[in-house]
Amino acid sequence: MILHELMQFDTLRIIWWALLGFLLIGFALTDGFDMGVGVLLPFIGKNDVERRIAINTIGPVWEGNQVWFILGGGTIFAAWPPLYAVSFSGFYLAMFLALAALILRPVAFKYRSKRESKIWRSSWDWALFVGSLVPALVFGIAIGNVLQGVPFHLTDDLRAIYEGSFLGLLNPFALSVGLTSVAMVVMHGAAWLGVKAEGVIAQRAAQCGEKAALVVIALYALNGLWLAFMVEGFALVDPHVPNGPSNPLLSEVTQTSSWLLAYAERPWIAIAPVLGFAGAIMANRGLKARREISTLLASKLSIIGMISSVGLTIFPFVLPSNIDPKSSLSIWDSSSSHLTLFVMLISTAIFMPLILCYTAWVYKVLWGKVTEDDITKPGSTHY
């Protein structure tokens, strides 16, 4: 009976929608604190040793954390081909900018301490700052544009035509969401440094993190009000055809007065923004009180709530079109085939637990604070 239910096309679509959200949240929870530390680096490290300590709190794990980003992109490609086609072509320059910054980060990690020159190391420190700031900002801007709808339409043969521009992505609402994303990773990076660093580095990080958490709360509230009163939402006119074909042009879509009508239809989804606000408030108080583990957990809770609120608010859409609502992509009409989703689910059921167990083991082995003695002792292999 359970296998029969899992074999249902719509059930697989919901599972893969949830898995995509899980992977994006996993990326934000792990690589998010990496980016946060990178953004904080020029402000918490007043000399080379202090900056090296900050870098080494993320040095052993940043590569593994980026696996979540690769898995998320792979899931979009394999499970939601139209979403991949429209977003990666329409957001091409933005994606290129983010990927270039992500490529800059590992180069900065690897080359930063190869020479003793202050100019050399300072340059790579700023490269690490840019390589952390830009992806966080770009990903937030992308989410802001998704919430407003993207200017694309589908031809009769389902070919996606994007009619926007790079500068069009940099609209006020999207930039506000982008800044929220940056503040979120700074808050998360500060919480991570509270766990992994000590002394003045942890103190400076906490001071920055406190302010970042307040910015998160303010911008998240502002974005919610903006979304409620100034951004139109989308809705399916008729109930979708159960287990129907993946053809967006068969669905009737209309624009509504606000995305927040979803909270009247499904009141339970309000738990997501509540967690977003509550986590940020607790993170702010934890950073102020210099608590460690509980603050990091609160920061994670806030990230889970904020990202979940986006997916739950626009459900069942994954990419609405603001110039041709009929072309909007929903989970019911833009997935891969039934067989593809099922075979990938079996593979995921095998390999995802292995990835999670290995990740947990790595963090367990590398747990503990990074100290000055760790990186200055003779024979040290730290960054």
mmCIF file of C-alpha atoms in Angstrom, residues 6 12 21 24 27 75 88 96 103 105-106 116 121 165 188 207 210-211 214 241 244 265 269 276-277 292 299 329 375:
data_model
loop_
_atom_site.group_PDB
_atom_site.id
_atom_site.type_symbol
_atom_site.label_atom_id
_atom_site.label_comp_id
_atom_site.label_asym_id
_atom_site.label_seq_id
_atom_site.Cartn_x
_atom_site.Cartn_y
_atom_site.Cartn_z
ATOM 1 C CA LEU A 6 4.771 6.405 -3.475
ATOM 2 C CA LEU A 12 6.486 11.892 -6.176
ATOM 3 C CA GLY A 21 13.544 22.672 -0.200
ATOM 4 C CA LEU A 24 18.379 24.468 -0.307
ATOM 5 C CA PHE A 27 23.012 24.623 1.771
ATOM 6 C CA THR A 75 17.854 18.271 -8.307
ATOM 7 C CA PHE A 88 19.513 29.230 -15.391
ATOM 8 C CA PHE A 96 27.606 33.613 -13.624
ATOM 9 C CA ILE A 103 35.122 29.931 -7.534
ATOM 10 C CA ARG A 105 36.484 31.462 -2.488
ATOM 11 C CA PRO A 106 38.467 28.198 -2.823
ATOM 12 C CA GLU A 116 54.156 36.105 3.995
ATOM 13 C CA ARG A 121 47.285 38.070 2.291
ATOM 14 C CA SER A 165 17.307 41.836 -18.309
ATOM 15 C CA HIS A 188 24.761 32.639 11.156
ATOM 16 C CA GLN A 207 28.730 42.273 18.360
ATOM 17 C CA GLU A 210 23.688 41.047 17.243
ATOM 18 C CA LYS A 211 23.245 43.895 14.762
ATOM 19 C CA LEU A 214 18.195 42.917 14.245
ATOM 20 C CA VAL A 241 -5.591 17.181 -12.898
ATOM 21 C CA GLY A 244 -1.582 14.803 -15.003
ATOM 22 C CA GLU A 265 -6.292 29.060 2.841
ATOM 23 C CA ILE A 269 1.986 27.517 7.135
ATOM 24 C CA GLY A 276 11.960 32.824 11.165
ATOM 25 C CA PHE A 277 11.262 35.676 13.563
ATOM 26 C CA GLU A 292 27.218 29.211 22.039
ATOM 27 C CA SER A 299 20.205 30.875 13.963
ATOM 28 C CA LEU A 329 5.555 26.579 -13.528
ATOM 29 C CA ILE A 375 47.777 27.708 13.805
#
